[in-house]
């Protein structure tokens, strides 16, 4: 899986091209990849902002998911794609350089300069962040944006993601189901603290290698990594009401899922 490098703040200029425009270009790209790999390539275009290239090797060939910015890639980049699919990790540098040069084609969730909504009906997440930053992070996470996620469609969900850190946008988004008077303040504090801890550890590991940060990599929805290191768990344990927060969340999960 090849992840997108952290984007700049420039607005995205394009989205997934029309089917009529994309089909012949995608077919041509699939033929070029197939010739280089010596096996059939089944190509699907995406507009995924987080993962630009992913693939699976199957008996019938390679199933390749590719961001549409690669549709007009030059031969050097197409060869790098083939090498990457073949397992040559050195080809990642060519792909990263190409994606950096075309980062304006990778969409962003929000327009340039549009801040996250921090003030809710019951909780001001900017104030929560400032208090936690001073208490636990010595001012290191003040530049991380913290705000309420967009309210999803009104339906009962089987799962709910209450908060997470997006390393590419340096954002913490908190589920609006927590913005209600029946939710204890220490629960909201803990969700924000947990996400900011991911942000702090990710910043501490930045620059240790040239590839994407594998210590705390978010998924397509910008969620925190499922894996928590011993360092993470030790620092999380410093939150005084951690167990109480987890207990409240488990006891009230059904009502939160109902939104």
Tab-separated table of C-alpha atoms in Angstrom:
chain	number	residue	atom	x	y	z
A	1	UNK	CA	0.000	0.000	0.000
A	2	UNK	CA	1.417	3.378	-1.005
A	3	UNK	CA	0.088	6.237	1.147
A	4	UNK	CA	-0.169	9.826	0.070
A	5	UNK	CA	2.513	12.146	1.460
A	6	UNK	CA	1.203	14.943	3.649
A	7	UNK	CA	-0.561	17.445	1.357
A	8	UNK	CA	-0.167	21.192	1.350
A	9	UNK	CA	-3.040	23.562	1.894
A	10	UNK	CA	-3.659	24.255	-1.801
A	11	UNK	CA	-7.180	23.542	-3.047
A	12	UNK	CA	-7.757	20.385	-5.040
A	13	UNK	CA	-8.308	21.229	-8.709
A	14	UNK	CA	-9.815	17.940	-9.849
A	15	UNK	CA	-11.837	14.954	-8.833
A	16	UNK	CA	-12.288	11.568	-10.433
A	17	UNK	CA	-12.548	12.200	-14.195
A	18	UNK	CA	-15.685	11.286	-16.111
A	19	UNK	CA	-16.180	7.666	-17.065
A	20	UNK	CA	-15.964	8.502	-20.773
A	21	UNK	CA	-12.657	10.274	-20.258
A	22	UNK	CA	-11.157	7.802	-17.796
A	23	UNK	CA	-11.991	4.428	-19.386
A	24	UNK	CA	-9.677	4.564	-22.427
A	25	UNK	CA	-6.827	6.088	-20.396
A	26	UNK	CA	-7.262	3.484	-17.649
A	27	UNK	CA	-7.321	0.669	-20.213
A	28	UNK	CA	-4.109	1.965	-21.752
A	29	UNK	CA	-2.440	2.224	-18.339
A	30	UNK	CA	-3.556	-1.311	-17.450
A	31	UNK	CA	-2.049	-2.608	-20.713
A	32	UNK	CA	1.255	-0.843	-19.987
A	33	UNK	CA	1.351	-2.259	-16.465
A	34	UNK	CA	0.430	-5.740	-17.709
A	35	UNK	CA	3.244	-5.673	-20.268
A	36	UNK	CA	5.760	-4.689	-17.583
A	37	UNK	CA	4.551	-7.253	-15.046
A	38	UNK	CA	3.978	-10.077	-17.516
A	39	UNK	CA	0.510	-10.830	-16.156
A	40	UNK	CA	-3.023	-9.400	-16.373
A	41	UNK	CA	-3.699	-6.224	-14.443
A	42	UNK	CA	-7.240	-5.424	-13.316
A	43	UNK	CA	-7.240	-1.693	-12.662
A	44	UNK	CA	-9.704	0.302	-10.590
A	45	UNK	CA	-9.422	4.082	-10.310
A	46	UNK	CA	-10.000	5.838	-6.990
A	47	UNK	CA	-10.133	9.329	-5.526
A	48	UNK	CA	-8.818	8.109	-2.187
A	49	UNK	CA	-6.954	10.948	-0.470
A	50	UNK	CA	-4.981	8.655	1.858
A	51	UNK	CA	-3.935	5.594	-0.146
A	52	UNK	CA	-2.810	6.290	-3.696
A	53	UNK	CA	-1.737	2.770	-4.682
A	54	UNK	CA	-2.811	-0.597	-3.324
A	55	UNK	CA	-2.777	-4.023	-4.911
A	56	UNK	CA	-3.524	-7.695	-4.406
A	57	UNK	CA	-1.907	-10.599	-6.195
A	58	UNK	CA	-4.510	-13.153	-7.278
A	59	UNK	CA	-4.342	-16.311	-9.423
A	60	UNK	CA	-5.965	-14.420	-12.281
A	61	UNK	CA	-3.519	-11.500	-12.104
A	62	UNK	CA	-2.954	-8.304	-10.142
A	63	UNK	CA	-5.891	-6.340	-8.769
A	64	UNK	CA	-4.655	-2.753	-8.664
A	65	UNK	CA	-6.376	0.239	-7.043
A	66	UNK	CA	-4.801	3.447	-8.302
A	67	UNK	CA	-5.460	7.140	-7.732
A	68	UNK	CA	-6.541	8.876	-10.925
A	69	UNK	CA	-3.536	11.228	-10.783
A	70	UNK	CA	-1.526	8.310	-12.279
A	71	UNK	CA	-3.670	8.195	-15.445
A	72	UNK	CA	-1.230	10.366	-17.379
A	73	UNK	CA	1.920	9.193	-15.618
A	74	UNK	CA	5.073	9.163	-17.767
A	75	UNK	CA	6.875	5.913	-18.556
A	76	UNK	CA	9.345	6.336	-15.670
A	77	UNK	CA	6.487	6.488	-13.148
A	78	UNK	CA	4.607	3.581	-14.759
A	79	UNK	CA	7.795	1.504	-14.527
A	80	UNK	CA	8.111	2.532	-10.865
A	81	UNK	CA	4.511	1.402	-10.288
A	82	UNK	CA	5.335	-1.982	-11.818
A	83	UNK	CA	8.468	-2.281	-9.672
A	84	UNK	CA	6.504	-1.320	-6.566
A	85	UNK	CA	3.866	-3.971	-7.286
A	86	UNK	CA	6.716	-6.440	-7.816
A	87	UNK	CA	7.986	-5.725	-4.317
A	88	UNK	CA	10.753	-3.206	-5.026
A	89	UNK	CA	10.302	-0.710	-2.185
A	90	UNK	CA	12.950	1.607	-3.667
A	91	UNK	CA	10.381	2.526	-6.330
A	92	UNK	CA	8.420	4.318	-3.606
A	93	UNK	CA	10.715	7.350	-3.943
A	94	UNK	CA	9.678	7.852	-7.568
A	95	UNK	CA	5.992	7.494	-6.651
A	96	UNK	CA	6.335	9.933	-3.755
A	97	UNK	CA	8.055	12.499	-5.963
A	98	UNK	CA	5.311	12.179	-8.590
A	99	UNK	CA	2.502	12.445	-6.017
A	100	UNK	CA	4.159	15.475	-4.404
A	101	UNK	CA	4.343	17.159	-7.809
A	102	UNK	CA	0.628	16.476	-8.387
A	103	UNK	CA	-0.660	16.868	-4.830
A	104	UNK	CA	-3.251	19.398	-6.028
A	105	UNK	CA	-5.104	16.470	-7.616
A	106	UNK	CA	-5.487	14.709	-4.272
A	107	UNK	CA	-8.706	15.918	-2.727
A	108	UNK	CA	-9.034	17.366	0.761
A	109	UNK	CA	-12.018	16.923	3.017
A	110	UNK	CA	-12.332	20.649	3.580
A	111	UNK	CA	-11.579	23.707	1.524
A	112	UNK	CA	-8.442	25.764	2.133
A	113	UNK	CA	-8.508	27.806	5.291
A	114	UNK	CA	-11.801	26.273	6.489
A	115	UNK	CA	-11.172	25.462	10.159
A	116	UNK	CA	-12.770	22.614	12.028
A	117	UNK	CA	-15.768	23.552	14.146
A	118	UNK	CA	-14.478	23.642	17.716
A	119	UNK	CA	-17.448	24.978	19.698
A	120	UNK	CA	-20.306	22.541	20.145
A	121	UNK	CA	-23.572	22.815	22.041
A	122	UNK	CA	-21.986	21.518	25.251
A	123	UNK	CA	-18.204	21.376	24.796
A	124	UNK	CA	-15.608	23.765	23.389
A	125	UNK	CA	-12.884	21.501	22.018
A	126	UNK	CA	-10.424	24.371	21.616
A	127	UNK	CA	-10.576	24.955	25.363
A	128	UNK	CA	-10.277	21.215	26.001
A	129	UNK	CA	-7.188	21.038	23.787
A	130	UNK	CA	-5.524	24.034	25.449
A	131	UNK	CA	-6.028	22.578	28.910
A	132	UNK	CA	-4.756	19.118	27.945
A	133	UNK	CA	-1.807	20.541	26.003
A	134	UNK	CA	-0.652	22.473	29.049
A	135	UNK	CA	-1.206	19.583	31.446
A	136	UNK	CA	0.227	16.655	29.474
A	137	UNK	CA	2.130	17.804	26.381
A	138	UNK	CA	4.151	20.894	27.417
A	139	UNK	CA	2.663	22.888	24.544
A	140	UNK	CA	3.773	20.467	21.818
A	141	UNK	CA	0.333	19.836	20.278
A	142	UNK	CA	-1.013	23.383	20.169
A	143	UNK	CA	-0.778	23.442	16.346
A	144	UNK	CA	-2.923	20.329	15.886
A	145	UNK	CA	-6.466	21.275	14.849
A	146	UNK	CA	-9.150	19.782	17.074
A	147	UNK	CA	-12.825	19.946	16.182
A	148	UNK	CA	-16.140	18.198	15.805
A	149	UNK	CA	-16.579	15.811	12.901
A	150	UNK	CA	-19.501	16.282	10.560
A	151	UNK	CA	-22.734	14.771	11.847
A	152	UNK	CA	-23.471	11.534	9.964
A	153	UNK	CA	-26.814	10.514	8.527
A	154	UNK	CA	-29.468	9.745	11.120
A	155	UNK	CA	-29.287	5.982	11.468
A	156	UNK	CA	-28.319	3.424	14.059
A	157	UNK	CA	-24.729	2.341	13.452
A	158	UNK	CA	-23.268	-1.064	14.270
A	159	UNK	CA	-19.972	0.658	15.088
A	160	UNK	CA	-18.986	4.203	15.970
A	161	UNK	CA	-15.595	5.912	15.832
A	162	UNK	CA	-15.589	8.464	18.622
A	163	UNK	CA	-12.377	10.291	17.780
A	164	UNK	CA	-9.140	10.038	15.879
A	165	UNK	CA	-6.017	11.788	14.662
A	166	UNK	CA	-5.331	12.332	10.961
A	167	UNK	CA	-1.549	12.637	10.593
A	168	UNK	CA	-1.765	13.980	7.033
A	169	UNK	CA	-3.997	16.921	7.958
A	170	UNK	CA	-2.742	17.186	11.571
A	171	UNK	CA	-6.329	17.099	12.748
A	172	UNK	CA	-8.245	15.526	15.587
A	173	UNK	CA	-11.917	14.967	14.841
A	174	UNK	CA	-14.387	14.051	17.589
A	175	UNK	CA	-17.744	12.416	16.943
A	176	UNK	CA	-20.664	14.828	17.558
A	177	UNK	CA	-22.525	12.110	19.494
A	178	UNK	CA	-20.317	13.144	22.437
A	179	UNK	CA	-21.548	16.736	22.299
A	180	UNK	CA	-24.512	16.282	24.617
A	181	UNK	CA	-25.210	17.206	28.253
A	182	UNK	CA	-25.398	13.568	29.398
A	183	UNK	CA	-21.740	12.962	28.451
A	184	UNK	CA	-19.315	13.629	31.336
A	185	UNK	CA	-16.633	16.198	30.574
A	186	UNK	CA	-13.876	13.755	31.561
A	187	UNK	CA	-15.003	11.403	28.763
A	188	UNK	CA	-14.601	14.112	26.117
A	189	UNK	CA	-11.263	15.037	27.708
A	190	UNK	CA	-10.093	11.432	27.449
A	191	UNK	CA	-11.100	11.049	23.773
A	192	UNK	CA	-9.230	14.259	22.870
A	193	UNK	CA	-6.255	13.294	25.066
A	194	UNK	CA	-6.045	9.869	23.390
A	195	UNK	CA	-6.007	11.427	19.901
A	196	UNK	CA	-3.511	14.139	20.882
A	197	UNK	CA	-1.245	11.438	22.287
A	198	UNK	CA	-1.199	9.848	18.830
A	199	UNK	CA	-0.317	13.257	17.385
A	200	UNK	CA	2.487	13.824	19.880
A	201	UNK	CA	4.043	10.412	19.302
A	202	UNK	CA	3.732	10.728	15.531
A	203	UNK	CA	5.564	14.079	15.669
A	204	UNK	CA	8.250	12.514	17.851
A	205	UNK	CA	8.915	9.830	15.233
A	206	UNK	CA	8.890	12.228	12.256
A	207	UNK	CA	12.022	12.273	10.149
A	208	UNK	CA	13.353	8.888	11.291
A	209	UNK	CA	12.947	7.466	7.794
A	210	UNK	CA	11.994	8.777	4.382
A	211	UNK	CA	8.799	6.753	4.047
A	212	UNK	CA	5.360	7.381	5.499
A	213	UNK	CA	5.103	7.247	9.277
A	214	UNK	CA	4.283	3.654	10.163
A	215	UNK	CA	4.213	4.305	13.897
A	216	UNK	CA	0.796	5.929	13.845
A	217	UNK	CA	-0.670	5.724	10.369
A	218	UNK	CA	-4.371	6.622	9.955
A	219	UNK	CA	-6.714	4.717	7.705
A	220	UNK	CA	-8.809	6.136	4.855
A	221	UNK	CA	-11.130	7.863	7.290
A	222	UNK	CA	-8.295	9.498	9.202
A	223	UNK	CA	-8.501	7.219	12.181
A	224	UNK	CA	-5.754	6.437	14.654
A	225	UNK	CA	-3.843	3.236	14.137
A	226	UNK	CA	-5.293	0.258	15.993
A	227	UNK	CA	-1.850	-0.669	17.357
A	228	UNK	CA	-0.763	1.035	20.539
A	229	UNK	CA	2.853	0.733	21.587
A	230	UNK	CA	4.082	0.228	25.139
A	231	UNK	CA	5.143	3.891	25.161
A	232	UNK	CA	1.635	4.958	24.118
A	233	UNK	CA	-0.068	2.827	26.777
A	234	UNK	CA	2.301	4.020	29.504
A	235	UNK	CA	1.581	7.657	28.706
A	236	UNK	CA	-2.151	7.028	28.324
A	237	UNK	CA	-2.179	5.521	31.826
A	238	UNK	CA	-1.193	8.961	33.160
A	239	UNK	CA	-4.701	10.236	32.416
A	240	UNK	CA	-6.296	10.119	35.884
A	241	UNK	CA	-9.820	9.089	34.832
A	242	UNK	CA	-8.828	6.736	32.025
A	243	UNK	CA	-10.558	3.653	33.487
A	244	UNK	CA	-13.668	5.621	34.404
A	245	UNK	CA	-13.855	7.024	30.873
A	246	UNK	CA	-13.541	3.582	29.295
A	247	UNK	CA	-16.186	2.228	31.671
A	248	UNK	CA	-18.628	5.023	30.834
A	249	UNK	CA	-18.056	4.553	27.098
A	250	UNK	CA	-18.689	0.816	27.286
A	251	UNK	CA	-21.835	1.285	29.346
A	252	UNK	CA	-23.231	3.945	26.985
A	253	UNK	CA	-22.057	2.650	23.627
A	254	UNK	CA	-25.548	1.663	22.469
A	255	UNK	CA	-26.979	5.128	23.033
A	256	UNK	CA	-23.984	6.755	21.318
A	257	UNK	CA	-24.473	4.539	18.266
A	258	UNK	CA	-28.059	5.687	18.024
A	259	UNK	CA	-26.669	9.219	17.669
